[in-house]
Short mmCIF file of C-alpha atoms in Angstrom, two decimals:
data_model
loop_
_atom_site.label_atom_id
_atom_site.label_comp_id
_atom_site.label_asym_id
_atom_site.label_seq_id
_atom_site.Cartn_x
_atom_site.Cartn_y
_atom_site.Cartn_z
CA MET A 1 48.22 52.46 -29.38
CA GLY A 2 45.22 54.40 -30.37
CA LYS A 3 44.62 57.78 -29.50
CA VAL A 4 41.10 59.54 -28.93
CA THR A 5 41.37 62.15 -31.53
CA ASP A 6 39.52 65.71 -31.35
CA PHE A 7 37.05 64.57 -33.58
CA ALA A 8 35.99 61.56 -31.31
CA ARG A 9 35.89 63.91 -28.41
CA LYS A 10 32.92 65.86 -30.33
CA VAL A 11 30.92 62.80 -31.35
CA ILE A 12 31.30 60.68 -28.24
CA PRO A 13 29.17 61.91 -25.31
CA CYS A 14 31.35 61.49 -22.03
CA LYS A 15 29.48 59.14 -19.70
CA SER A 16 29.49 59.83 -16.04
CA CYS A 17 32.65 58.57 -14.37
CA GLY A 18 33.41 58.20 -10.80
CA ALA A 19 37.15 57.62 -9.42
CA VAL A 20 38.43 55.14 -7.09
CA ILE A 21 41.89 56.03 -5.89
CA VAL A 22 43.52 53.16 -3.85
CA ALA A 23 45.66 54.12 -1.22
CA ALA A 24 45.35 51.28 1.42
CA GLY A 25 48.90 49.64 0.63
CA THR A 26 51.62 49.06 3.09
CA ALA A 27 54.50 50.72 1.28
CA GLN A 28 56.76 47.73 1.97
CA ARG A 29 59.34 48.64 -0.45
CA MET A 30 59.65 52.23 1.03
CA GLY A 31 61.96 51.25 4.15
CA GLY A 32 59.19 52.30 6.46
CA VAL A 33 58.08 55.30 4.71
CA ASP A 34 54.55 56.04 4.07
CA LYS A 35 54.62 57.11 0.47
CA ILE A 36 51.09 58.44 0.12
CA MET A 37 51.97 60.97 3.05
CA ALA A 38 55.39 61.72 1.74
CA ASP A 39 56.20 65.58 1.26
CA LEU A 40 55.97 66.02 -2.59
CA GLY A 41 56.32 69.67 -3.49
CA GLY A 42 55.36 70.91 -0.19
CA GLU A 43 52.29 68.79 0.41
CA PRO A 44 51.26 65.11 0.93
CA LEU A 45 51.77 62.92 -2.22
CA ILE A 46 48.20 61.75 -2.30
CA LEU A 47 47.05 65.45 -2.70
CA ARG A 48 49.29 65.57 -5.72
CA THR A 49 47.32 62.44 -7.11
CA VAL A 50 43.84 63.68 -6.35
CA ARG A 51 44.39 67.12 -7.95
CA GLY A 52 44.69 65.29 -11.39
CA PHE A 53 41.32 64.04 -10.77
CA GLN A 54 39.76 67.16 -9.50
CA ALA A 55 40.92 69.09 -12.35
CA THR A 56 39.12 67.22 -15.07
CA ALA A 57 35.50 67.64 -16.03
CA VAL A 58 35.20 63.64 -16.87
CA ILE A 59 35.45 63.02 -13.08
CA GLY A 60 32.01 63.36 -11.35
CA GLU A 61 33.08 62.19 -7.84
CA ILE A 62 36.17 60.53 -6.04
CA ILE A 63 36.41 57.86 -3.67
CA ILE A 64 39.65 57.33 -1.85
CA VAL A 65 40.33 53.91 -0.29
CA ALA A 66 42.90 54.12 2.69
CA ARG A 67 44.05 52.13 5.59
CA PRO A 68 41.84 53.09 8.75
CA GLU A 69 44.27 54.97 10.53
CA ARG A 70 44.58 57.61 7.75
CA ILE A 71 40.91 57.92 6.99
CA ASP A 72 40.32 61.17 9.07
CA GLN A 73 43.79 62.71 8.05
CA ILE A 74 43.24 62.20 4.55
CA SER A 75 39.62 63.59 4.75
CA SER A 76 41.00 66.68 6.68
CA LEU A 77 43.74 67.09 3.92
CA CYS A 78 41.24 67.01 1.01
CA GLN A 79 38.82 69.51 2.74
CA GLU A 80 41.34 71.81 3.53
CA ALA A 81 42.87 71.67 -0.32
CA GLY A 82 39.41 72.22 -1.54
CA LEU A 83 39.18 68.79 -3.39
CA ASP A 84 35.38 69.00 -3.27
CA LYS A 85 35.15 65.98 -5.62
CA VAL A 86 36.22 63.76 -2.79
CA ARG A 87 32.97 62.30 -1.61
CA LEU A 88 34.38 59.60 0.79
CA VAL A 89 37.44 58.19 2.52
CA VAL A 90 36.80 54.52 3.23
CA ALA A 91 38.72 51.73 4.90
CA GLY A 92 40.44 49.07 2.60
CA GLY A 93 40.50 45.43 2.42
CA GLU A 94 43.13 42.78 3.05
CA THR A 95 44.31 42.94 -0.54
CA ARG A 96 44.18 45.48 -3.30
CA GLN A 97 41.28 43.79 -5.24
CA ALA A 98 39.30 43.93 -1.87
CA SER A 99 39.98 47.44 -1.52
CA VAL A 100 39.03 48.20 -5.12
CA ARG A 101 35.62 46.46 -4.65
CA LEU A 102 34.93 48.29 -1.32
CA GLY A 103 35.51 51.72 -3.34
CA LEU A 104 33.38 50.62 -6.17
CA GLU A 105 30.55 50.17 -3.90
CA GLN A 106 30.53 53.35 -2.51
CA LEU A 107 30.36 55.30 -5.69
CA SER A 108 26.92 57.01 -6.42
CA ARG A 109 24.14 54.92 -8.23
CA GLY A 110 23.77 55.97 -11.88
CA ILE A 111 27.81 56.05 -12.39
CA GLN A 112 28.33 54.47 -15.84
CA LEU A 113 32.34 54.34 -15.73
CA ALA A 114 34.72 53.65 -12.96
CA ALA A 115 38.23 54.88 -13.07
CA ILE A 116 40.41 52.76 -10.70
CA ALA A 117 43.84 54.55 -9.76
CA ASP A 118 47.13 54.02 -7.66
CA ALA A 119 47.44 56.93 -5.08
CA ALA A 120 51.05 56.44 -5.69
CA ARG A 121 51.03 57.94 -9.09
CA PRO A 122 51.17 61.67 -8.24
CA LEU A 123 52.20 62.99 -11.52
CA VAL A 124 48.82 61.72 -13.36
CA THR A 125 47.66 64.67 -15.62
CA PRO A 126 44.08 65.72 -16.22
CA GLN A 127 44.89 65.32 -19.98
CA LEU A 128 45.69 61.71 -19.43
CA ILE A 129 42.78 61.02 -17.44
CA ASP A 130 40.48 62.66 -19.91
CA ARG A 131 42.20 60.36 -22.64
CA VAL A 132 41.40 57.19 -20.86
CA VAL A 133 37.82 58.00 -19.62
CA ARG A 134 36.68 58.85 -23.09
CA ALA A 135 38.08 55.68 -24.60
CA ALA A 136 36.42 53.77 -21.82
CA GLY A 137 33.41 55.30 -22.83
CA ALA A 138 33.75 54.13 -26.55
CA TYR A 139 35.17 50.71 -25.87
CA GLY A 140 33.89 49.63 -22.29
CA ALA A 141 37.32 49.24 -21.04
CA ALA A 142 40.51 51.37 -21.45
CA ALA A 143 43.98 51.72 -19.73
CA PRO A 144 47.33 54.04 -20.45
CA ALA A 145 50.16 52.32 -21.47
CA VAL A 146 53.75 53.14 -22.62
CA PRO A 147 56.11 51.07 -24.75
CA VAL A 148 58.64 49.03 -23.03
CA LYS A 149 62.24 50.22 -23.23
CA ASP A 150 64.30 47.25 -21.92
CA THR A 151 64.30 43.84 -23.50
CA ILE A 152 61.98 41.47 -21.51
CA LYS A 153 62.98 38.04 -21.10
CA VAL A 154 60.73 35.07 -20.05
CA ILE A 155 62.66 32.92 -17.32
CA LYS A 156 62.47 29.66 -15.62
CA ASP A 157 64.90 28.49 -12.82
CA GLY A 158 67.11 31.56 -13.39
CA PHE A 159 67.45 30.92 -17.07
CA ALA A 160 66.04 32.69 -19.98
CA LEU A 161 63.78 30.59 -22.18
CA GLU A 162 62.49 33.25 -24.63
CA THR A 163 62.26 36.90 -25.72
CA PRO A 164 59.01 38.55 -26.63
CA ALA A 165 59.18 41.02 -29.31
CA ARG A 166 59.46 44.24 -27.70
CA ALA A 167 57.23 46.04 -30.29
CA THR A 168 54.17 44.03 -28.93
CA LEU A 169 54.95 45.08 -25.06
CA ARG A 170 53.49 47.55 -23.35
CA ALA A 171 53.94 48.79 -19.63
CA VAL A 172 50.31 49.48 -18.39
CA GLN A 173 49.68 52.39 -15.91
CA THR A 174 46.38 53.84 -13.87
CA PRO A 175 43.90 55.13 -13.95
CA GLN A 176 42.18 52.12 -15.59
CA VAL A 177 38.59 52.76 -16.65
CA PHE A 178 35.72 50.21 -17.44
CA ASP A 179 32.00 50.16 -17.56
CA TYR A 180 30.90 50.21 -13.98
CA ASP A 181 28.75 46.91 -14.35
CA VAL A 182 31.35 45.18 -16.00
CA ILE A 183 34.28 45.94 -13.55
CA CYS A 184 32.02 45.00 -10.68
CA GLY A 185 31.16 41.81 -12.25
CA ALA A 186 34.83 40.95 -13.28
CA LEU A 187 36.14 41.35 -9.89
CA ALA A 188 33.14 39.42 -8.30
CA LYS A 189 33.81 36.46 -10.85
CA ALA A 190 37.79 36.57 -9.98
CA GLY A 191 37.16 35.94 -6.41
CA ASN A 192 40.34 35.65 -4.61
CA THR A 193 42.30 34.93 -7.78
CA VAL A 194 45.46 37.07 -7.35
CA LEU A 195 45.33 39.52 -10.32
CA THR A 196 48.27 41.99 -11.30
CA ASP A 197 45.90 44.97 -12.18
CA ASP A 198 42.30 45.40 -12.90
CA CYS A 199 42.43 44.90 -16.71
CA ALA A 200 43.18 41.24 -16.01
CA ALA A 201 39.76 40.75 -14.29
CA VAL A 202 38.29 42.19 -17.23
CA GLU A 203 40.35 40.33 -19.67
CA ARG A 204 39.33 36.91 -18.02
CA LEU A 205 35.94 37.64 -19.26
CA GLY A 206 37.35 37.43 -22.97
CA MET A 207 36.84 41.45 -23.06
CA PRO A 208 39.59 43.46 -24.96
CA VAL A 209 40.81 46.42 -23.27
CA ARG A 210 41.47 49.52 -25.25
CA LEU A 211 45.15 50.83 -24.62
CA VAL A 212 45.75 54.60 -25.01
CA GLU A 213 48.80 56.68 -24.95
CA GLY A 214 50.21 56.83 -21.40
CA GLU A 215 52.58 59.26 -19.98
CA GLU A 216 56.12 58.59 -18.89
CA ASN A 217 55.87 60.75 -15.83
CA ASN A 218 52.91 58.82 -14.83
CA PHE A 219 54.97 56.17 -12.78
CA LYS A 220 54.23 54.49 -9.69
CA VAL A 221 56.08 55.70 -6.60
CA THR A 222 57.36 52.31 -5.22
CA THR A 223 60.86 53.01 -3.98
CA ARG A 224 62.69 55.86 -2.24
CA GLN A 225 64.46 56.58 -5.84
CA ASP A 226 60.91 56.88 -7.45
CA LEU A 227 60.04 59.47 -4.70
CA LEU A 228 63.38 61.33 -5.37
CA LEU A 229 62.67 61.23 -9.29
CA ALA A 230 59.05 62.65 -8.79
CA ARG A 231 60.60 65.44 -6.46
CA ALA A 232 63.06 66.28 -9.20
CA ILE A 233 60.61 66.31 -12.03
CA LEU A 234 58.29 68.70 -9.96
CA GLN A 235 61.52 71.07 -9.22
CA GLU A 236 62.14 71.06 -12.93
CA GLY A 237 58.53 72.40 -13.30
CA ASN A 238 57.56 69.28 -15.69
CA PRO A 239 54.91 67.50 -13.90
#
């Protein structure tokens, strides 16, 4: 995976970028716990996520897409925490793709890049966001990724059919950053097609996505075990 070097930082101007943080999921695998509001280091998890985007100069504004019943609460939390890049908290749609599109529609006119992020990745760092945004500015589409540790099997009817070479596999994270017009067009063309991530919409257009070095701690909190791990990492002082 390629890195954006210090030299590239100097010669590639940073395009204007707005972030869409998607927090409208139902957290079905959390056993009834609303993960975005779960306590993490003394504050709701979602504030940890938003702070990463607040802290980097490459992000100009933030739109949070949430469940309707959480809009006022999240808005108040962000105001109280001084997260002034949060411009709006809006209601999500029936699917993640619909929620992303609703968030993109609320970004200010003139935004050149859109960073789409899971609200449930609370350990995302400003340095990672900076890397991905700058790569997207150069290539039009970029995402962070980490090497796959386990051997992956392709299966059918419960039987392993083949084993892809692990060296060619990456686990992709968010934020995923795109040219604004490209991602809007890609999602519109995808329609109701179920996609595993936003990169898939762009890939369907035949556009390659530049992968940059992700971070192991930038995992998505999906289960109670993930939440316990995030708490442990923060307690160790290694976000």
